[in-house]
mmCIF file of C-alpha atoms in Angstrom:
data_model
loop_
_atom_site.group_PDB
_atom_site.id
_atom_site.type_symbol
_atom_site.label_atom_id
_atom_site.label_comp_id
_atom_site.label_asym_id
_atom_site.label_seq_id
_atom_site.Cartn_x
_atom_site.Cartn_y
_atom_site.Cartn_z
ATOM 1 C CA MET A 1 -45.962 139.932 54.552
ATOM 2 C CA ASP A 2 -43.098 140.058 52.318
ATOM 3 C CA MET A 3 -41.765 143.048 54.165
ATOM 4 C CA ALA A 4 -41.838 141.197 57.417
ATOM 5 C CA ASN A 5 -39.976 138.316 55.997
ATOM 6 C CA HIS A 6 -37.341 140.552 54.554
ATOM 7 C CA GLN A 7 -36.564 142.286 57.861
ATOM 8 C CA LYS A 8 -36.328 139.095 59.829
ATOM 9 C CA ILE A 9 -32.986 138.851 61.605
ATOM 10 C CA HIS A 10 -31.188 135.553 61.486
ATOM 11 C CA PRO A 11 -29.072 134.731 64.571
ATOM 12 C CA LEU A 12 -25.386 134.202 63.995
ATOM 13 C CA ASN A 13 -23.781 130.913 64.768
ATOM 14 C CA MET A 14 -21.724 131.942 67.868
ATOM 15 C CA SER A 15 -20.091 128.656 68.163
ATOM 16 C CA SER A 16 -18.679 128.932 64.712
ATOM 17 C CA GLY A 17 -17.423 132.515 65.272
ATOM 18 C CA ALA A 18 -15.741 131.630 68.534
ATOM 19 C CA HIS A 19 -14.070 128.717 66.892
ATOM 20 C CA ASP A 20 -12.663 130.991 64.183
ATOM 21 C CA ASP A 21 -11.376 133.465 66.801
ATOM 22 C CA GLN A 22 -9.654 130.700 68.685
ATOM 23 C CA GLN A 23 -8.085 129.460 65.520
ATOM 24 C CA LEU A 24 -6.763 132.943 64.710
ATOM 25 C CA ASP A 25 -5.356 133.284 68.190
ATOM 26 C CA ALA A 26 -3.596 129.982 67.827
ATOM 27 C CA GLU A 27 -2.086 130.994 64.502
ATOM 28 C CA ALA A 28 -0.911 134.403 65.818
ATOM 29 C CA PRO A 29 2.720 134.468 67.073
ATOM 30 C CA GLN A 30 3.145 134.281 70.815
ATOM 31 C CA ALA A 31 4.649 137.326 72.529
ATOM 32 C CA PRO A 32 7.930 136.538 74.273
ATOM 33 C CA THR A 33 7.609 136.140 77.982
ATOM 34 C CA VAL A 34 11.322 136.920 78.629
ATOM 35 C CA PRO A 35 12.700 140.329 77.535
ATOM 36 C CA LEU A 36 15.213 140.171 74.783
ATOM 37 C CA VAL A 37 18.816 140.914 75.712
ATOM 38 C CA PRO A 38 20.946 142.626 73.116
ATOM 39 C CA ARG A 39 23.836 140.652 71.776
ATOM 40 C CA GLY A 40 27.089 141.284 73.656
ATOM 41 C CA SER A 41 25.333 142.345 76.886
ATOM 42 C CA SER A 42 24.568 140.393 80.011
ATOM 43 C CA LYS A 43 21.462 140.255 82.017
ATOM 44 C CA SER A 44 21.597 142.141 85.342
ATOM 45 C CA ASP A 45 20.448 140.421 88.458
ATOM 46 C CA LYS A 46 19.641 143.711 90.176
ATOM 47 C CA GLY A 47 18.056 145.763 87.444
ATOM 48 C CA ASP A 48 15.304 145.312 84.876
ATOM 49 C CA ALA A 49 16.530 143.592 81.768
ATOM 50 C CA ALA A 50 14.035 145.592 79.742
ATOM 51 C CA ALA A 51 16.128 148.679 80.351
ATOM 52 C CA HIS A 52 18.632 147.338 77.830
ATOM 53 C CA LEU A 53 15.941 147.594 75.164
ATOM 54 C CA LEU A 54 15.583 151.350 75.610
ATOM 55 C CA PRO A 55 16.934 153.623 72.900
ATOM 56 C CA ARG A 56 20.608 154.497 73.214
ATOM 57 C CA ASP A 57 19.729 158.125 74.128
ATOM 58 C CA ASN A 58 17.622 157.076 77.097
ATOM 59 C CA GLN A 59 20.141 154.655 78.623
ATOM 60 C CA HIS A 60 22.229 155.742 81.593
ATOM 61 C CA TYR A 61 25.810 154.463 81.602
ATOM 62 C CA PRO A 62 28.121 154.498 84.618
ATOM 63 C CA PRO A 63 30.928 157.086 84.587
ATOM 64 C CA PHE A 64 34.019 156.054 82.601
ATOM 65 C CA GLN A 65 36.942 154.968 84.784
ATOM 66 C CA ARG A 66 40.386 154.494 83.303
ATOM 67 C CA THR A 67 42.293 151.476 84.584
ATOM 68 C CA ILE A 68 46.073 151.925 84.744
ATOM 69 C CA PRO A 69 47.852 148.603 84.264
ATOM 70 C CA VAL A 70 50.382 147.647 86.923
ATOM 71 C CA ILE A 71 53.781 146.840 85.433
ATOM 72 C CA HIS A 72 56.045 144.639 87.526
ATOM 73 C CA THR A 73 59.665 145.332 86.710
ATOM 74 C CA LYS A 74 61.884 142.278 86.757
ATOM 75 C CA PRO A 75 65.623 142.192 86.150
ATOM 76 C CA PRO A 76 66.611 140.754 82.830
ATOM 77 C CA LYS A 77 67.112 137.050 83.288
ATOM 78 C CA GLU A 78 69.705 136.877 80.576
ATOM 79 C CA ARG A 79 71.952 139.516 82.150
ATOM 80 C CA SER A 80 71.762 138.008 85.640
ATOM 81 C CA SER A 81 72.473 134.598 84.176
ATOM 82 C CA CYS A 82 75.610 135.913 82.421
ATOM 83 C CA CYS A 83 76.859 137.541 85.645
ATOM 84 C CA CYS A 84 76.271 134.333 87.553
ATOM 85 C CA ARG A 85 78.177 132.292 84.959
ATOM 86 C CA PHE A 86 81.052 134.814 84.969
ATOM 87 C CA LEU A 87 81.295 134.681 88.773
ATOM 88 C CA CYS A 88 81.220 130.879 88.810
ATOM 89 C CA TRP A 89 83.946 130.641 86.175
ATOM 90 C CA THR A 90 86.096 133.195 88.034
ATOM 91 C CA LEU A 91 85.814 131.279 91.308
ATOM 92 C CA PHE A 92 86.518 128.014 89.508
ATOM 93 C CA LEU A 93 89.670 129.375 87.830
ATOM 94 C CA LEU A 94 90.855 130.887 91.122
ATOM 95 C CA PHE A 95 90.346 127.582 92.888
ATOM 96 C CA LEU A 96 92.141 125.787 90.047
ATOM 97 C CA LEU A 97 95.089 128.217 90.265
ATOM 98 C CA ILE A 98 95.395 127.750 94.042
ATOM 99 C CA LEU A 99 95.201 123.987 93.604
ATOM 100 C CA LEU A 100 97.886 124.063 90.918
ATOM 101 C CA ILE A 101 100.208 126.176 93.074
ATOM 102 C CA GLY A 102 99.680 123.799 95.987
ATOM 103 C CA VAL A 103 100.463 120.772 93.816
ATOM 104 C CA VAL A 104 103.655 122.378 92.436
ATOM 105 C CA ALA A 105 104.775 123.416 95.946
ATOM 106 C CA GLY A 106 104.128 119.918 97.227
ATOM 107 C CA ILE A 107 106.144 118.342 94.420
ATOM 108 C CA LEU A 108 109.061 120.762 94.972
ATOM 109 C CA TYR A 109 109.042 120.060 98.700
ATOM 110 C CA LEU A 110 109.065 116.293 98.207
ATOM 111 C CA VAL A 111 111.816 116.411 95.597
ATOM 112 C CA PHE A 112 114.153 119.065 97.094
ATOM 113 C CA GLN A 113 113.184 118.955 100.807
ATOM 114 C CA PRO A 114 114.101 122.630 101.437
ATOM 115 C CA LYS A 115 115.362 123.879 104.801
ATOM 116 C CA LEU A 116 115.478 127.394 106.183
ATOM 117 C CA PRO A 117 118.825 129.275 106.105
ATOM 118 C CA LYS A 118 120.575 129.989 109.393
ATOM 119 C CA TYR A 119 122.115 133.273 110.497
ATOM 120 C CA SER A 120 124.341 134.313 113.404
ATOM 121 C CA ILE A 121 126.146 137.472 114.592
ATOM 122 C CA ASP A 122 129.749 136.512 115.265
ATOM 123 C CA ARG A 123 131.459 139.843 115.960
ATOM 124 C CA LEU A 124 130.537 143.442 116.675
ATOM 125 C CA GLN A 125 133.057 146.263 116.615
ATOM 126 C CA ILE A 126 132.253 149.919 117.244
ATOM 127 C CA THR A 127 134.565 152.335 115.451
ATOM 128 C CA GLN A 128 132.598 155.478 116.288
ATOM 129 C CA PHE A 129 130.113 156.271 119.059
ATOM 130 C CA ASN A 130 130.420 159.993 119.855
ATOM 131 C CA LEU A 131 128.098 162.653 121.177
ATOM 132 C CA THR A 132 128.653 165.983 119.394
ATOM 133 C CA ASN A 133 128.182 169.511 120.728
ATOM 134 C CA ASN A 134 124.694 169.787 119.260
ATOM 135 C CA SER A 135 123.574 166.641 121.159
ATOM 136 C CA SER A 136 123.717 164.390 118.079
ATOM 137 C CA LEU A 137 125.009 160.855 118.368
ATOM 138 C CA THR A 138 127.159 159.520 115.516
ATOM 139 C CA ALA A 139 127.589 155.720 115.436
ATOM 140 C CA THR A 140 129.512 153.340 113.174
ATOM 141 C CA PHE A 141 129.312 149.572 113.716
ATOM 142 C CA ASP A 142 131.258 146.805 111.968
ATOM 143 C CA VAL A 143 129.144 143.659 112.090
ATOM 144 C CA THR A 144 130.240 140.179 111.043
ATOM 145 C CA ILE A 145 127.278 137.990 109.948
ATOM 146 C CA THR A 146 127.491 134.304 109.075
ATOM 147 C CA ALA A 147 124.844 132.913 106.656
ATOM 148 C CA ARG A 148 124.501 129.118 106.266
ATOM 149 C CA ASN A 149 122.596 127.269 103.547
ATOM 150 C CA PRO A 150 121.988 123.686 104.745
ATOM 151 C CA ASN A 151 120.169 122.533 101.575
ATOM 152 C CA LYS A 152 121.558 119.894 99.210
ATOM 153 C CA LYS A 153 119.668 120.966 96.058
ATOM 154 C CA VAL A 154 118.529 124.526 96.801
ATOM 155 C CA GLY A 155 120.512 127.709 96.142
ATOM 156 C CA VAL A 156 119.807 131.290 97.254
ATOM 157 C CA TYR A 157 120.298 134.471 95.211
ATOM 158 C CA TYR A 158 120.655 137.493 97.511
ATOM 159 C CA GLU A 159 119.273 140.395 95.489
ATOM 160 C CA GLY A 160 119.782 144.140 95.860
ATOM 161 C CA GLY A 161 117.547 146.377 97.959
ATOM 162 C CA SER A 162 118.342 144.835 101.358
ATOM 163 C CA HIS A 163 118.224 146.784 104.608
ATOM 164 C CA ILE A 164 119.955 146.030 107.919
ATOM 165 C CA SER A 165 119.688 148.160 111.065
ATOM 166 C CA VAL A 166 120.616 148.145 114.790
ATOM 167 C CA TRP A 167 118.079 149.326 117.417
ATOM 168 C CA TYR A 168 118.113 150.095 121.090
ATOM 169 C CA THR A 169 114.690 150.347 122.814
ATOM 170 C CA GLY A 170 112.950 151.693 119.731
ATOM 171 C CA THR A 171 115.797 154.036 118.643
ATOM 172 C CA ASN A 172 117.565 153.347 115.343
ATOM 173 C CA LEU A 173 121.302 153.684 115.991
ATOM 174 C CA CYS A 174 122.705 152.822 112.550
ATOM 175 C CA GLN A 175 121.778 151.106 109.259
ATOM 176 C CA GLY A 176 123.258 149.685 106.070
ATOM 177 C CA SER A 177 122.742 146.925 103.445
ATOM 178 C CA LEU A 178 123.989 143.497 102.528
ATOM 179 C CA PRO A 179 125.932 142.843 99.309
ATOM 180 C CA ARG A 180 124.496 140.912 96.367
ATOM 181 C CA PHE A 181 125.756 137.341 96.041
ATOM 182 C CA TYR A 182 124.732 133.745 95.282
ATOM 183 C CA GLN A 183 124.910 131.132 97.993
ATOM 184 C CA GLY A 184 125.198 127.566 96.691
ATOM 185 C CA HIS A 185 124.280 124.201 98.140
ATOM 186 C CA ARG A 186 125.507 123.561 101.688
ATOM 187 C CA ASN A 187 127.458 126.792 101.654
ATOM 188 C CA THR A 188 128.554 129.026 104.547
ATOM 189 C CA THR A 189 129.181 132.700 103.754
ATOM 190 C CA VAL A 190 130.735 135.241 106.167
ATOM 191 C CA LEU A 191 129.681 138.858 105.565
ATOM 192 C CA ASN A 192 131.364 141.961 106.951
ATOM 193 C CA VAL A 193 128.872 144.814 106.962
ATOM 194 C CA VAL A 194 129.502 148.449 107.957
ATOM 195 C CA LEU A 195 126.538 150.243 109.541
ATOM 196 C CA SER A 196 126.421 153.961 110.236
ATOM 197 C CA GLY A 197 123.850 156.449 111.489
ATOM 198 C CA GLN A 198 123.133 159.658 113.388
ATOM 199 C CA THR A 199 120.604 160.301 116.163
ATOM 200 C CA ASN A 200 119.452 163.817 117.063
ATOM 201 C CA ASP A 201 118.776 164.932 120.656
ATOM 202 C CA ALA A 202 120.622 161.916 122.014
ATOM 203 C CA ASN A 203 121.234 163.175 125.593
ATOM 204 C CA THR A 204 118.369 161.084 126.962
ATOM 205 C CA LEU A 205 119.575 158.086 124.944
ATOM 206 C CA ILE A 206 123.130 158.305 126.344
ATOM 207 C CA THR A 207 121.796 158.566 129.893
ATOM 208 C CA SER A 208 119.593 155.484 129.384
ATOM 209 C CA LEU A 209 122.525 153.491 127.987
ATOM 210 C CA GLN A 210 124.746 154.376 130.959
ATOM 211 C CA GLN A 211 122.060 153.467 133.503
ATOM 212 C CA GLN A 212 121.347 150.191 131.692
ATOM 213 C CA GLN A 213 125.045 149.206 131.749
ATOM 214 C CA GLN A 214 125.526 150.138 135.446
ATOM 215 C CA GLN A 215 122.394 148.301 136.625
ATOM 216 C CA THR A 216 122.555 145.078 134.581
ATOM 217 C CA GLY A 217 126.048 145.019 133.078
ATOM 218 C CA ILE A 218 124.602 144.337 129.584
ATOM 219 C CA ILE A 219 123.061 146.447 126.813
ATOM 220 C CA PRO A 220 120.324 144.751 124.729
ATOM 221 C CA LEU A 221 120.407 145.467 120.998
ATOM 222 C CA ASN A 222 118.147 144.339 118.170
ATOM 223 C CA LEU A 223 119.484 143.713 114.665
ATOM 224 C CA ARG A 224 116.875 143.583 111.865
ATOM 225 C CA VAL A 225 117.494 142.402 108.292
ATOM 226 C CA ILE A 226 115.149 142.632 105.290
ATOM 227 C CA GLN A 227 116.654 140.806 102.305
ATOM 228 C CA PRO A 228 115.037 140.149 98.887
ATOM 229 C CA VAL A 229 116.073 136.733 97.552
ATOM 230 C CA ARG A 230 115.301 134.273 94.767
ATOM 231 C CA ILE A 231 115.251 130.557 95.523
ATOM 232 C CA LYS A 232 116.755 128.180 92.986
ATOM 233 C CA PHE A 233 115.364 124.617 92.891
ATOM 234 C CA GLY A 234 117.776 122.714 90.678
ATOM 235 C CA LYS A 235 117.661 124.795 87.496
ATOM 236 C CA LEU A 236 114.329 126.435 88.336
ATOM 237 C CA LYS A 237 114.481 129.939 89.795
ATOM 238 C CA ILE A 238 111.213 131.017 91.439
ATOM 239 C CA MET A 239 109.869 134.542 91.966
ATOM 240 C CA LYS A 240 111.378 136.999 94.403
ATOM 241 C CA VAL A 241 110.552 136.696 98.115
ATOM 242 C CA LYS A 242 111.757 138.576 101.196
ATOM 243 C CA PHE A 243 113.751 137.145 104.063
ATOM 244 C CA ARG A 244 113.179 138.796 107.437
ATOM 245 C CA VAL A 245 115.757 138.154 110.147
ATOM 246 C CA ARG A 246 115.638 139.486 113.706
ATOM 247 C CA CYS A 247 118.556 138.961 116.064
ATOM 248 C CA ARG A 248 118.757 139.767 119.758
ATOM 249 C CA LEU A 249 122.224 140.787 121.001
ATOM 250 C CA ASP A 250 123.381 141.312 124.575
ATOM 251 C CA VAL A 251 126.707 143.213 124.688
ATOM 252 C CA ASP A 252 128.727 144.437 127.647
ATOM 253 C CA ASN A 253 129.381 147.993 126.415
ATOM 254 C CA LEU A 254 129.180 150.353 123.421
ATOM 255 C CA ALA A 255 132.500 152.150 123.845
ATOM 256 C CA ALA A 256 134.286 153.089 120.635
ATOM 257 C CA ASN A 257 137.539 151.294 119.764
ATOM 258 C CA ASN A 258 137.011 148.859 122.621
ATOM 259 C CA ALA A 259 136.570 145.104 122.686
ATOM 260 C CA ILE A 260 132.837 144.316 122.549
ATOM 261 C CA ASN A 261 131.819 141.015 124.039
ATOM 262 C CA ILE A 262 128.583 139.453 122.762
ATOM 263 C CA ARG A 263 127.113 137.783 125.839
ATOM 264 C CA ASN A 264 124.126 136.306 124.096
ATOM 265 C CA SER A 265 122.876 136.068 120.469
ATOM 266 C CA SER A 266 119.745 134.538 118.936
ATOM 267 C CA CYS A 267 118.148 135.014 115.508
ATOM 268 C CA LYS A 268 114.655 134.310 114.169
ATOM 269 C CA PHE A 269 113.962 133.869 110.466
ATOM 270 C CA ARG A 270 110.846 134.134 108.348
ATOM 271 C CA PHE A 271 109.956 134.986 104.784
ATOM 272 C CA ARG A 272 107.017 136.417 102.856
ATOM 273 C CA LEU A 273 106.061 137.043 99.254
#
């Protein structure tokens, strides 16, 4: 009897045990539903984020590619700016210089009212015009030139280094130079200039001169003058310029020691720096 009572099995209270298990489950920490992403990495939309949690030895990295930076070369702004400023200042100073010269020239013109000199060929005498045995032509001309200065307040200094020559159809017959002198206000100066020269192989030239005289009765000559001068405005003497004079002469003959008649004469004048 006692033995039977001792071996009697008492049923467990299942409701109490289940309640304890539920309470333990509630107290246990919940497992994360989203895989953890290591700090500094981003979650991939194409791959499994859990792959980032693998050990470093089991991870597969893409091959390393070196990126070369692109360097855009630009000219130094400071240097280009200096060049631009230098160019602008140079152009400005050049424009200012031209403007100043124009103002000074305008003032001189209004004050002195300069006029161009006038030149004329008054007389031509041939002292030598001979053809030698070796077909060379030797010529000596005596030319009388009249220079007129019509200005009231402007003088002309005729400097050295002048050149005067006589031409026939592109052939230089003789040459010489003008003397140095000063021509004052409203002055007329008569110059006697001796010109001499020699032309080789002049047979064709002599034939052309004879035919020209027989057909037309005149021989056209050109007289050219290049004369350096300085212009004096009052007491102001400006820089040296060059007078260029070209005269057309029509004479009746070129015989030596004979009276030469100038049928027609006209001169053109210009100057340059």
